[in-house]
Each structure stands twice: as C-alpha cells, then as structure tokens.
Tab-separated table of C-alpha atoms in Angstrom:
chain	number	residue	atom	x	y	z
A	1	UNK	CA	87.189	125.087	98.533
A	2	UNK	CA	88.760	121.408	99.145
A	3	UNK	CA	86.707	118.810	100.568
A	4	UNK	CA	87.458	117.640	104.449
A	5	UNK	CA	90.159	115.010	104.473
A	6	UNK	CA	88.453	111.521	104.616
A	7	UNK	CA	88.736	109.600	108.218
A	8	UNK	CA	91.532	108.114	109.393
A	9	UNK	CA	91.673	104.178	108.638
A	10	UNK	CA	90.948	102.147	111.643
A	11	UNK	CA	93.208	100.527	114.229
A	12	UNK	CA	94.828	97.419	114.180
A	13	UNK	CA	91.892	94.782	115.842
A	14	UNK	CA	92.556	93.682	119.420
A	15	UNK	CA	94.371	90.866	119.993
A	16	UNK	CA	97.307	91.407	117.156
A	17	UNK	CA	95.702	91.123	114.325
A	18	UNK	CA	97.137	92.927	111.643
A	19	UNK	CA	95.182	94.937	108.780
A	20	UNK	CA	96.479	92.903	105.253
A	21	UNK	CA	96.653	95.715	103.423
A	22	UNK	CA	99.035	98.520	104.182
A	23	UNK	CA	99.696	101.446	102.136
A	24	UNK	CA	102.995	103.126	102.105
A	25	UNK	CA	103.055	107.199	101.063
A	26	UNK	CA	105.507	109.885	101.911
A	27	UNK	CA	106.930	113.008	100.620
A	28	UNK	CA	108.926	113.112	97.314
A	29	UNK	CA	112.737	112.304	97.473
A	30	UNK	CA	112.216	110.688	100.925
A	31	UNK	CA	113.484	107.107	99.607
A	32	UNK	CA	110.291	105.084	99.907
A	33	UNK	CA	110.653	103.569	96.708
A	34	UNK	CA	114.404	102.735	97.908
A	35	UNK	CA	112.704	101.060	101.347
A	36	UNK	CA	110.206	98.847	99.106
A	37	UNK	CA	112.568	97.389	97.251
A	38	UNK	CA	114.782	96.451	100.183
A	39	UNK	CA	112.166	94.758	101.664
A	40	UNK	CA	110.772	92.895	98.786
A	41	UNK	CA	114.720	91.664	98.223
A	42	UNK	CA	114.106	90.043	101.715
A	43	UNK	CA	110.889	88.844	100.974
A	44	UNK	CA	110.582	88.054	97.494
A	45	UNK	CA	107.043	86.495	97.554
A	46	UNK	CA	105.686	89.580	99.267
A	47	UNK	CA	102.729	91.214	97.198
A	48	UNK	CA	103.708	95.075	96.155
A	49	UNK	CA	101.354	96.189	93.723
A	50	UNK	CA	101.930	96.674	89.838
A	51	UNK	CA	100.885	99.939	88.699
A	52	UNK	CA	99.235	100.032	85.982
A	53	UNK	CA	99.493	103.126	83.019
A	54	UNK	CA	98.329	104.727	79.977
A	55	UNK	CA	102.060	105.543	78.697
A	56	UNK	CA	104.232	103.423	76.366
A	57	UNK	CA	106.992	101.622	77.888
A	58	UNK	CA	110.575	102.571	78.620
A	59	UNK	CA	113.608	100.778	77.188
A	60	UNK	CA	114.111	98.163	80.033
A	61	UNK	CA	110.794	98.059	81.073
A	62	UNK	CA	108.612	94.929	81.370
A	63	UNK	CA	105.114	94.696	81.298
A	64	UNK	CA	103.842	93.057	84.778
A	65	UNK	CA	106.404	93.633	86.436
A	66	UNK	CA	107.595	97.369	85.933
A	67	UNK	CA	104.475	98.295	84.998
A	68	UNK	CA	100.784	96.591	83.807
A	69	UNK	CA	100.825	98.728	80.208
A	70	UNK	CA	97.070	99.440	79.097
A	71	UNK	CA	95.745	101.217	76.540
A	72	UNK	CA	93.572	104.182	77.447
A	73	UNK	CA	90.286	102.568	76.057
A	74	UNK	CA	91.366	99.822	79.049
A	75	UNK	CA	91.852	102.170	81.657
A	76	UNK	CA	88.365	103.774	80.923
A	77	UNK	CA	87.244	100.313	80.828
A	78	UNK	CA	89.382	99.997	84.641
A	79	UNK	CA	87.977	102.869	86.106
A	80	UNK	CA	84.359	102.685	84.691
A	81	UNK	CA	84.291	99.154	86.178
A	82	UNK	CA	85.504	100.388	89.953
A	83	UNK	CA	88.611	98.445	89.226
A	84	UNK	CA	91.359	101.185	90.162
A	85	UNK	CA	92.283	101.769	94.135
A	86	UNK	CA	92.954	104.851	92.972
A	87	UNK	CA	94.401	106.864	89.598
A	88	UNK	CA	95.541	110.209	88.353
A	89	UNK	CA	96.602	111.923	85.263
A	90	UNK	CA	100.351	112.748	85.927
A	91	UNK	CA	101.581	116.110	83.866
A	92	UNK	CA	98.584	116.302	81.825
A	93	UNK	CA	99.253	113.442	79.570
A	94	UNK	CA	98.875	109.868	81.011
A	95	UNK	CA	97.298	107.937	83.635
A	96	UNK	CA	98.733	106.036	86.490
A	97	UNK	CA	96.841	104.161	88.826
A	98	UNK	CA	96.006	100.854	90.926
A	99	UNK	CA	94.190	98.235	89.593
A	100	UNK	CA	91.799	96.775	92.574
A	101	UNK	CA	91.752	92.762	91.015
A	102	UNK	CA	95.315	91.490	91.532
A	103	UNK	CA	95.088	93.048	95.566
A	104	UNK	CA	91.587	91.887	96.209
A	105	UNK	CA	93.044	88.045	95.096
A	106	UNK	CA	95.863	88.817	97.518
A	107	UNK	CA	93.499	89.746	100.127
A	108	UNK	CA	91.380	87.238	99.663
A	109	UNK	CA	93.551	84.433	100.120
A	110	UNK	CA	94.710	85.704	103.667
A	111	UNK	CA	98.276	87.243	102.193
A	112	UNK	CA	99.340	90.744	103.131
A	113	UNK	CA	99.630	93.641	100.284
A	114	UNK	CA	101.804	96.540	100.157
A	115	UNK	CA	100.720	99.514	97.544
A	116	UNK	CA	103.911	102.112	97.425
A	117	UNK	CA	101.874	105.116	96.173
A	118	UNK	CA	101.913	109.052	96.006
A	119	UNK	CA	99.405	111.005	99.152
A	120	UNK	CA	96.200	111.592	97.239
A	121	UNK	CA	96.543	108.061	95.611
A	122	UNK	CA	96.505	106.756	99.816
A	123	UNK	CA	94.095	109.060	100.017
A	124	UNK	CA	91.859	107.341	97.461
A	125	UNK	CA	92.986	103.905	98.954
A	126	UNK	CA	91.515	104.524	102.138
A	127	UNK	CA	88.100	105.580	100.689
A	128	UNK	CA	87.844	102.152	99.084
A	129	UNK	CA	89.351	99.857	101.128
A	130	UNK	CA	88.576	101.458	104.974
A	131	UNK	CA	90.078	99.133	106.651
A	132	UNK	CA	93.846	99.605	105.317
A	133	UNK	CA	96.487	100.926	107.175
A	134	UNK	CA	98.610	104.110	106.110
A	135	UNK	CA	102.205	103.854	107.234
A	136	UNK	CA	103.566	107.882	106.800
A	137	UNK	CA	107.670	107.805	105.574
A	138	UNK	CA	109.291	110.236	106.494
A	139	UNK	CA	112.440	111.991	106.738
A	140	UNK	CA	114.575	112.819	109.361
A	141	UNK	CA	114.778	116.680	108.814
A	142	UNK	CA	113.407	118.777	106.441
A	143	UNK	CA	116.843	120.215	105.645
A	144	UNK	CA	117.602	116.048	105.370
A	145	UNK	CA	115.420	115.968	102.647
A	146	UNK	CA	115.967	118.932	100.562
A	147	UNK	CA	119.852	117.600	100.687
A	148	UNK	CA	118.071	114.027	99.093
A	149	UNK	CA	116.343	115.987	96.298
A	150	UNK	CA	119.270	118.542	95.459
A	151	UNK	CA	121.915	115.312	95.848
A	152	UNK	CA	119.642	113.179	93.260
A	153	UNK	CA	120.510	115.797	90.402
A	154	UNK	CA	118.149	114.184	88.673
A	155	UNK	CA	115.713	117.621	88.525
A	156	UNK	CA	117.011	121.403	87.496
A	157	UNK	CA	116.481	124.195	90.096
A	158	UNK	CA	112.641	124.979	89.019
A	159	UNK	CA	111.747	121.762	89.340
A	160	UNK	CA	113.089	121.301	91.970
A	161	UNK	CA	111.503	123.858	93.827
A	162	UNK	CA	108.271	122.380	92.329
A	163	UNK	CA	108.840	118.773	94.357
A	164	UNK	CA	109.403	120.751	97.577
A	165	UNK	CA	106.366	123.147	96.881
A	166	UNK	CA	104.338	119.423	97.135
A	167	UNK	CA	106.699	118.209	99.598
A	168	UNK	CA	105.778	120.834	102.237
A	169	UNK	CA	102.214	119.843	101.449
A	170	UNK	CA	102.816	115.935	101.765
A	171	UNK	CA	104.711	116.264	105.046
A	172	UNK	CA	101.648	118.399	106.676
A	173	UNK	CA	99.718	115.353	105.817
A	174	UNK	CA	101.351	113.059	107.897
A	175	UNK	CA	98.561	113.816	110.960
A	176	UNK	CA	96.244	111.335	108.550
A	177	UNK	CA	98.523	108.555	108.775
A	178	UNK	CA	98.428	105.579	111.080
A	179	UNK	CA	101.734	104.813	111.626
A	180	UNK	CA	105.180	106.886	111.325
A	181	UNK	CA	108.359	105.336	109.827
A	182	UNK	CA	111.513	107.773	109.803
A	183	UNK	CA	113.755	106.932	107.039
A	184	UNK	CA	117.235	107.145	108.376
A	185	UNK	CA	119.352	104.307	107.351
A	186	UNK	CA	117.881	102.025	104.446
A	187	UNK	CA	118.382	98.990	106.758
A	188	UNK	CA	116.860	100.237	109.963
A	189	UNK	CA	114.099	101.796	108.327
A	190	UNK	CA	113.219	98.324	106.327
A	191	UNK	CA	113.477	96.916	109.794
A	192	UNK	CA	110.843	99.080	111.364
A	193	UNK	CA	108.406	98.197	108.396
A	194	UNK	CA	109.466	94.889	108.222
A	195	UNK	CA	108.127	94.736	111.624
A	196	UNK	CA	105.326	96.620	111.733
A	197	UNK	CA	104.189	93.903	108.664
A	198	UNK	CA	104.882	90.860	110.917
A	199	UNK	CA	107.740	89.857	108.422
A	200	UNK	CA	110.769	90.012	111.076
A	201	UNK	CA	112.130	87.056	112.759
C-alpha cells in the first residue's frame, strides 16, 4: 500500500513575498528542461541546481556544471549526512540526486533557487524544505504530448509506451502542485515562470 501524499507546500506569505525556493516538475517529454534553460539564458546568474551522480561522465560533459560527478562511497557519505534534497537510483544502476549545501548557501544569502527535477524527487523536496513552492508544467493536451515524445525519436515504441505509462501517473499528480504553468510556446511559457519568480521587467 503507498503512503498518503505529503501536504501541499504553503502559500506565498501575505504581502508579496515570494518563497526562494521553487521547484519545477512535470511529466516526461513536456519540455521543462527546454523552459529552464531559456530562462537561465535570460538570467544567467540565476541559481538552478547541479545534480549530482554516481555515473561516469559523458563525452562533453563537465563536472559542476553538467553534473557534480561523485563516487558512490561520496554519495553514501551525501545521503548519510542529510545532504541530498532528494535522490534515486535510476534503472537499477546509478544514483541521481540533489545535494542540499550549494541551495542552502543560495538560500541563505536571500537569492532565489530553482531545482528542475523528476515528481517523486519534488516530492522529497517538499518533505525537507516545507516551505518551497512546486510550480506543475504541463502540457497543453495529452494528445500534445504524446506527439512531443513520438516527435523526439529519441525512444523505440516500448519505451516509449514506458514514459507515457509514468506520464499518465505524473500528470494525475498535478492536484499537489502550487502553481500551474502550461507549456505552449517556449517563450510564453518562460514568461509565465519568469514571472511567477519576480524576474520580469
């Protein structure tokens, strides 16, 4: 049997106040990673967290700024500590997850954060951070967003049935969420969140 669904994160405090750290989930192929980096291209100095991992990294890929590359002995050493958000083990072999430091210095100097993460990983967020706000992307049909997933090509017919399988599941989530953000256009869509941040203007 699966445990109740933790309680919502709270409002927004009177008077305008914005919550500095908001977490940004959705379901796959719905183009949230796409929105993220849109709006850190406007805002370069905005913090989106680093993920950190247990895998090796990918031709390309920089450590820092891709991802923070740990061994698994560190990630124990992470998660033993109560310095991950939030973590998983992703197809059985490594381990992806948030480390808590680098946002807690962002918080703590008064600057908003922005974690781009799957829906249990917002899930875990909210248990250890309550006062975060979950911002719910989603698409603008469900036949909108099986087009996305088919039109990446990316994934072969099983799998993709596999995304949508958790898709259908992520999109009945969206009740837990604070705010909704309907990813049309790329550029109105950053402008909604761009807003909803204080970062417009």
């Amino acid at each position: 049997m699966s445990s109740p669904a933790p309680p919502p994160c709270p409002q927004p405090a009177p008077g305008g106040a914005r919550p500095a750290l908001t977490v940004i989930a959705g379901p796959t192929a719905v183009g949230k990673g796409t929105i993220v980096a849109e709006l850190r291209r406007r805002h370069p100095d905005l913090f989106v967290s680093v993920s950190a991992t247990t895998r090796a990294p990918r031709p390309g890929e920089v450590d820092g700024v891709h991802y923070r590359f740990v061994t698994d002995a560190e990630f124990d050493q992470l998660v033993e500590h109560g310095q991950m958000l939030e973590w998983a083990l992703v197809h059985g072999r490594y381990r992806y997850g948030t480390p808590r430091g680098p946002v807690d210095a962002e918080l703590a100097a008064g600057r908003p954060a922005v974690l781009e993460i799957d829906l249990d990983g917002a899930r875990q967020v909210r248990r250890s951070m309550p006062g975060c706000r979950l911002v719910f992307i989603a698409p603008p049909s469900w036949e909108e967003l099986v087009a996305r997933l088919k039109g990446r090509g990316t994934e072969d017919a099983a799998e993709q049935e596999r995304r949508l399988a958790t898709a259908r599941t992520e999109m009945a989530a969206e009740g837990e969420f604070d705010v909704t953000i309907v990813n049309d256009t790329v550029a109105r869509t950053t402008d909604e969140l761009e807003t909803l941040l204080g970062l417009a203007g």
